[in-house]
Amino acid sequence: MSSIYFESNSNLSVTGRDRRVTATPAVESSIAPLAMPGLIIGLVLVGLGVVALLRLGDWAGSYGPVLVLLAYVFYMAAAVRLVLWGAVTVRSLHRR
């Protein structure tokens, strides 16, 4: 039978409090130049999502209300998140 042997090492912290992960600001991010196209695409996606409300009832009747509602909520959440990221990043870029 094999046994596991743990060697104590006093140099390593148990909780990892000495390691600090710092988030890079939106301005210094490598994808910051994509903020304006992301904002525009996000606004178009939100607009298409609002227009899709007209057909949502038909799709719910054909494919099931749970599936359609879940897909619509995920779609709109992703589109709104893209708009928010683009708006915050563009605002922080122009603030400098």
CSV table of N, CA and C in Angstrom, one decimal:
chain,number,residue,atom,x,y,z
A,1,MET,N,0.8,-1.2,0.0
A,1,MET,CA,0.0,0.0,0.0
A,1,MET,C,0.9,1.2,0.0
A,2,SER,N,0.6,2.2,-0.8
A,2,SER,CA,1.4,3.4,-0.9
A,2,SER,C,0.9,4.4,0.1
A,3,SER,N,1.8,5.2,0.5
A,3,SER,CA,1.5,6.2,1.5
A,3,SER,C,1.9,7.6,0.9
A,4,ILE,N,1.3,8.6,1.3
A,4,ILE,CA,1.6,9.9,0.9
A,4,ILE,C,2.3,10.6,2.0
A,5,TYR,N,3.4,11.2,1.6
A,5,TYR,CA,4.3,11.9,2.6
A,5,TYR,C,4.3,13.4,2.3
A,6,PHE,N,3.9,14.2,3.2
A,6,PHE,CA,4.0,15.6,3.0
A,6,PHE,C,5.1,16.2,3.8
A,7,GLU,N,6.0,16.9,3.1
A,7,GLU,CA,7.1,17.5,3.7
A,7,GLU,C,6.8,19.0,4.1
A,8,SER,N,7.0,19.3,5.3
A,8,SER,CA,6.7,20.7,5.7
A,8,SER,C,7.7,21.6,5.1
A,9,ASN,N,7.2,22.8,4.7
A,9,ASN,CA,8.1,23.8,4.1
A,9,ASN,C,7.6,25.1,4.8
A,10,SER,N,8.5,25.6,5.6
A,10,SER,CA,8.1,26.8,6.3
A,10,SER,C,8.1,28.1,5.5
A,11,ASN,N,8.7,28.0,4.3
A,11,ASN,CA,8.8,29.1,3.4
A,11,ASN,C,7.5,29.5,2.7
A,12,LEU,N,6.6,28.5,2.6
A,12,LEU,CA,5.3,28.7,1.9
A,12,LEU,C,4.2,29.0,2.9
A,13,SER,N,3.4,30.0,2.6
A,13,SER,CA,2.3,30.4,3.4
A,13,SER,C,1.1,29.5,3.1
A,14,VAL,N,0.4,29.2,4.1
A,14,VAL,CA,-0.8,28.3,4.0
A,14,VAL,C,-1.9,29.1,3.3
A,15,THR,N,-2.1,30.3,3.7
A,15,THR,CA,-3.3,31.1,3.1
A,15,THR,C,-2.9,31.8,1.9
A,16,GLY,N,-1.7,32.0,1.6
A,16,GLY,CA,-1.3,32.8,0.4
A,16,GLY,C,-1.6,34.2,0.5
A,17,ARG,N,-1.5,34.8,1.7
A,17,ARG,CA,-1.8,36.2,1.9
A,17,ARG,C,-0.7,37.1,1.3
A,18,ASP,N,0.5,36.5,1.1
A,18,ASP,CA,1.6,37.3,0.6
A,18,ASP,C,1.5,37.5,-0.9
A,19,ARG,N,0.7,36.6,-1.6
A,19,ARG,CA,0.5,36.8,-3.0
A,19,ARG,C,-0.7,37.7,-3.3
A,20,ARG,N,-0.5,38.7,-4.0
A,20,ARG,CA,-1.5,39.7,-4.3
A,20,ARG,C,-1.7,39.8,-5.8
A,21,VAL,N,-2.9,39.5,-6.3
A,21,VAL,CA,-3.2,39.6,-7.7
A,21,VAL,C,-3.8,40.9,-7.9
A,22,THR,N,-3.2,41.7,-8.8
A,22,THR,CA,-3.8,43.0,-9.1
A,22,THR,C,-4.4,43.0,-10.5
A,23,ALA,N,-5.5,43.5,-10.6
A,23,ALA,CA,-6.2,43.6,-11.9
A,23,ALA,C,-5.6,44.8,-12.6
A,24,THR,N,-5.4,44.6,-13.9
A,24,THR,CA,-4.9,45.7,-14.7
A,24,THR,C,-6.1,46.6,-15.0
A,25,PRO,N,-5.9,47.9,-15.0
A,25,PRO,CA,-7.0,48.8,-15.3
A,25,PRO,C,-7.4,48.7,-16.7
A,26,ALA,N,-8.6,49.1,-17.0
A,26,ALA,CA,-9.2,48.9,-18.4
A,26,ALA,C,-8.3,49.7,-19.4
A,27,VAL,N,-7.7,50.8,-19.0
A,27,VAL,CA,-7.0,51.6,-19.9
A,27,VAL,C,-5.7,50.9,-20.3
A,28,GLU,N,-5.1,50.1,-19.4
A,28,GLU,CA,-3.8,49.4,-19.7
A,28,GLU,C,-4.0,48.0,-20.3
A,29,SER,N,-5.2,47.6,-20.5
A,29,SER,CA,-5.5,46.3,-21.0
A,29,SER,C,-5.1,46.2,-22.5
A,30,SER,N,-4.7,45.0,-22.9
A,30,SER,CA,-4.3,44.9,-24.3
A,30,SER,C,-5.5,44.9,-25.3
A,31,ILE,N,-6.7,44.7,-24.7
A,31,ILE,CA,-7.9,44.7,-25.6
A,31,ILE,C,-8.7,46.0,-25.5
A,32,ALA,N,-8.1,47.0,-24.8
A,32,ALA,CA,-8.8,48.3,-24.7
A,32,ALA,C,-9.1,49.0,-26.0
A,33,PRO,N,-8.3,48.9,-27.1
A,33,PRO,CA,-8.6,49.5,-28.4
A,33,PRO,C,-9.9,48.9,-29.0
A,34,LEU,N,-10.3,47.7,-28.5
A,34,LEU,CA,-11.6,47.1,-29.0
A,34,LEU,C,-12.8,47.6,-28.3
A,35,ALA,N,-12.7,48.6,-27.4
A,35,ALA,CA,-13.8,49.0,-26.6
A,35,ALA,C,-14.9,49.7,-27.5
A,36,MET,N,-14.5,50.6,-28.4
A,36,MET,CA,-15.5,51.3,-29.2
A,36,MET,C,-16.2,50.4,-30.2
A,37,PRO,N,-15.5,49.5,-30.9
A,37,PRO,CA,-16.2,48.5,-31.7
A,37,PRO,C,-17.1,47.6,-30.9
A,38,GLY,N,-16.6,47.2,-29.7
A,38,GLY,CA,-17.4,46.4,-28.8
A,38,GLY,C,-18.7,47.1,-28.3
A,39,LEU,N,-18.6,48.4,-28.1
A,39,LEU,CA,-19.7,49.2,-27.6
A,39,LEU,C,-20.8,49.3,-28.8
A,40,ILE,N,-20.3,49.5,-30.0
A,40,ILE,CA,-21.2,49.6,-31.1
A,40,ILE,C,-21.9,48.3,-31.4
A,41,ILE,N,-21.1,47.2,-31.4
A,41,ILE,CA,-21.7,45.9,-31.7
A,41,ILE,C,-22.6,45.5,-30.6
A,42,GLY,N,-22.3,45.8,-29.3
A,42,GLY,CA,-23.2,45.5,-28.2
A,42,GLY,C,-24.5,46.2,-28.3
A,43,LEU,N,-24.5,47.5,-28.7
A,43,LEU,CA,-25.7,48.3,-28.9
A,43,LEU,C,-26.6,47.7,-30.0
A,44,VAL,N,-25.9,47.2,-31.1
A,44,VAL,CA,-26.7,46.6,-32.2
A,44,VAL,C,-27.3,45.3,-31.7
A,45,LEU,N,-26.5,44.5,-30.9
A,45,LEU,CA,-27.1,43.3,-30.4
A,45,LEU,C,-28.3,43.5,-29.4
A,46,VAL,N,-28.2,44.5,-28.6
A,46,VAL,CA,-29.3,44.8,-27.7
A,46,VAL,C,-30.5,45.3,-28.5
A,47,GLY,N,-30.3,46.1,-29.6
A,47,GLY,CA,-31.4,46.5,-30.4
A,47,GLY,C,-32.0,45.3,-31.1
A,48,LEU,N,-31.2,44.4,-31.6
A,48,LEU,CA,-31.8,43.2,-32.2
A,48,LEU,C,-32.5,42.3,-31.2
A,49,GLY,N,-32.1,42.3,-30.0
A,49,GLY,CA,-32.8,41.6,-28.9
A,49,GLY,C,-34.1,42.2,-28.6
A,50,VAL,N,-34.2,43.5,-28.7
A,50,VAL,CA,-35.5,44.2,-28.4
A,50,VAL,C,-36.5,43.9,-29.6
A,51,VAL,N,-35.9,43.9,-30.8
A,51,VAL,CA,-36.8,43.5,-32.0
A,51,VAL,C,-37.2,42.1,-31.9
A,52,ALA,N,-36.4,41.2,-31.4
A,52,ALA,CA,-36.7,39.8,-31.3
A,52,ALA,C,-37.9,39.5,-30.3
A,53,LEU,N,-38.2,40.5,-29.5
A,53,LEU,CA,-39.4,40.3,-28.6
A,53,LEU,C,-40.7,40.1,-29.4
A,54,LEU,N,-40.7,40.6,-30.6
A,54,LEU,CA,-41.9,40.5,-31.5
A,54,LEU,C,-42.2,39.0,-31.8
A,55,ARG,N,-41.1,38.3,-32.0
A,55,ARG,CA,-41.2,36.9,-32.4
A,55,ARG,C,-41.0,35.9,-31.3
A,56,LEU,N,-40.8,36.3,-30.1
A,56,LEU,CA,-40.5,35.5,-29.0
A,56,LEU,C,-41.7,34.5,-28.7
A,57,GLY,N,-42.9,35.0,-28.8
A,57,GLY,CA,-44.0,34.1,-28.5
A,57,GLY,C,-44.1,33.0,-29.5
A,58,ASP,N,-43.9,33.3,-30.8
A,58,ASP,CA,-43.9,32.2,-31.8
A,58,ASP,C,-42.8,31.2,-31.6
A,59,TRP,N,-41.6,31.6,-31.2
A,59,TRP,CA,-40.6,30.7,-30.9
A,59,TRP,C,-40.8,29.9,-29.7
A,60,ALA,N,-41.5,30.5,-28.7
A,60,ALA,CA,-41.8,29.8,-27.5
A,60,ALA,C,-42.8,28.7,-27.8
A,61,GLY,N,-43.8,29.0,-28.7
A,61,GLY,CA,-44.8,28.0,-29.1
A,61,GLY,C,-44.1,26.8,-29.9
A,62,SER,N,-43.1,27.1,-30.7
A,62,SER,CA,-42.5,26.1,-31.5
A,62,SER,C,-41.5,25.3,-30.8
A,63,TYR,N,-40.7,25.9,-29.9
A,63,TYR,CA,-39.5,25.2,-29.3
A,63,TYR,C,-39.6,25.1,-27.8
A,64,GLY,N,-40.6,25.6,-27.2
A,64,GLY,CA,-40.8,25.5,-25.8
A,64,GLY,C,-40.4,26.8,-25.1
A,65,PRO,N,-41.2,27.2,-24.1
A,65,PRO,CA,-41.0,28.5,-23.5
A,65,PRO,C,-39.7,28.5,-22.6
A,66,VAL,N,-39.3,27.4,-22.0
A,66,VAL,CA,-38.2,27.4,-21.1
A,66,VAL,C,-36.9,27.6,-21.9
A,67,LEU,N,-36.8,26.9,-23.0
A,67,LEU,CA,-35.6,26.9,-23.9
A,67,LEU,C,-35.4,28.3,-24.5
A,68,VAL,N,-36.5,28.9,-25.0
A,68,VAL,CA,-36.5,30.2,-25.6
A,68,VAL,C,-36.2,31.3,-24.6
A,69,LEU,N,-36.8,31.2,-23.5
A,69,LEU,CA,-36.6,32.2,-22.5
A,69,LEU,C,-35.1,32.2,-22.0
A,70,LEU,N,-34.6,31.0,-21.8
A,70,LEU,CA,-33.3,30.8,-21.3
A,70,LEU,C,-32.3,31.4,-22.3
A,71,ALA,N,-32.5,31.0,-23.6
A,71,ALA,CA,-31.6,31.5,-24.6
A,71,ALA,C,-31.7,33.0,-24.8
A,72,TYR,N,-32.9,33.6,-24.6
A,72,TYR,CA,-33.0,35.0,-24.8
A,72,TYR,C,-32.4,35.8,-23.6
A,73,VAL,N,-32.5,35.2,-22.4
A,73,VAL,CA,-31.9,35.9,-21.2
A,73,VAL,C,-30.4,35.8,-21.4
A,74,PHE,N,-29.8,34.7,-21.8
A,74,PHE,CA,-28.4,34.6,-22.0
A,74,PHE,C,-27.9,35.5,-23.0
A,75,TYR,N,-28.6,35.6,-24.1
A,75,TYR,CA,-28.2,36.5,-25.2
A,75,TYR,C,-28.2,37.9,-24.8
A,76,MET,N,-29.3,38.3,-24.1
A,76,MET,CA,-29.4,39.7,-23.7
A,76,MET,C,-28.3,40.0,-22.6
A,77,ALA,N,-28.1,39.1,-21.7
A,77,ALA,CA,-27.0,39.3,-20.7
A,77,ALA,C,-25.7,39.5,-21.3
A,78,ALA,N,-25.4,38.7,-22.3
A,78,ALA,CA,-24.1,38.9,-23.0
A,78,ALA,C,-24.0,40.2,-23.7
A,79,ALA,N,-25.1,40.6,-24.4
A,79,ALA,CA,-25.1,41.9,-25.1
A,79,ALA,C,-25.0,43.0,-24.2
A,80,VAL,N,-25.7,43.0,-23.1
A,80,VAL,CA,-25.6,44.1,-22.1
A,80,VAL,C,-24.3,44.2,-21.5
A,81,ARG,N,-23.7,43.0,-21.2
A,81,ARG,CA,-22.3,43.0,-20.6
A,81,ARG,C,-21.3,43.6,-21.6
A,82,LEU,N,-21.4,43.3,-22.8
A,82,LEU,CA,-20.6,43.9,-23.9
A,82,LEU,C,-20.7,45.4,-23.9
A,83,VAL,N,-22.0,45.9,-23.8
A,83,VAL,CA,-22.2,47.3,-23.8
A,83,VAL,C,-21.6,48.0,-22.6
A,84,LEU,N,-21.8,47.3,-21.5
A,84,LEU,CA,-21.2,47.9,-20.2
A,84,LEU,C,-19.7,48.0,-20.3
A,85,TRP,N,-19.1,46.9,-20.7
A,85,TRP,CA,-17.6,46.8,-20.8
A,85,TRP,C,-17.1,47.9,-21.7
A,86,GLY,N,-17.8,48.0,-22.9
A,86,GLY,CA,-17.3,49.0,-23.9
A,86,GLY,C,-17.5,50.4,-23.4
A,87,ALA,N,-18.6,50.7,-22.7
A,87,ALA,CA,-18.9,52.0,-22.2
A,87,ALA,C,-17.9,52.4,-21.1
A,88,VAL,N,-17.6,51.5,-20.2
A,88,VAL,CA,-16.7,51.8,-19.1
A,88,VAL,C,-15.3,52.0,-19.6
A,89,THR,N,-14.9,51.2,-20.6
A,89,THR,CA,-13.5,51.3,-21.1
A,89,THR,C,-13.4,52.5,-21.9
A,90,VAL,N,-14.4,52.8,-22.8
A,90,VAL,CA,-14.3,54.0,-23.6
A,90,VAL,C,-14.2,55.3,-22.7
A,91,ARG,N,-15.1,55.3,-21.6
A,91,ARG,CA,-15.1,56.4,-20.7
A,91,ARG,C,-13.7,56.6,-20.0
A,92,SER,N,-13.1,55.4,-19.6
A,92,SER,CA,-11.9,55.5,-18.9
A,92,SER,C,-10.7,55.9,-19.9
A,93,LEU,N,-10.9,55.5,-21.1
A,93,LEU,CA,-9.9,55.9,-22.1
A,93,LEU,C,-9.9,57.4,-22.4
A,94,HIS,N,-11.1,58.0,-22.5
A,94,HIS,CA,-11.3,59.4,-22.8
A,94,HIS,C,-11.1,60.3,-21.6
A,95,ARG,N,-11.1,59.7,-20.4
A,95,ARG,CA,-10.9,60.5,-19.2
A,95,ARG,C,-9.5,60.9,-19.0
A,96,ARG,N,-8.5,60.1,-19.5
A,96,ARG,CA,-7.1,60.3,-19.4
A,96,ARG,C,-6.7,61.5,-20.2
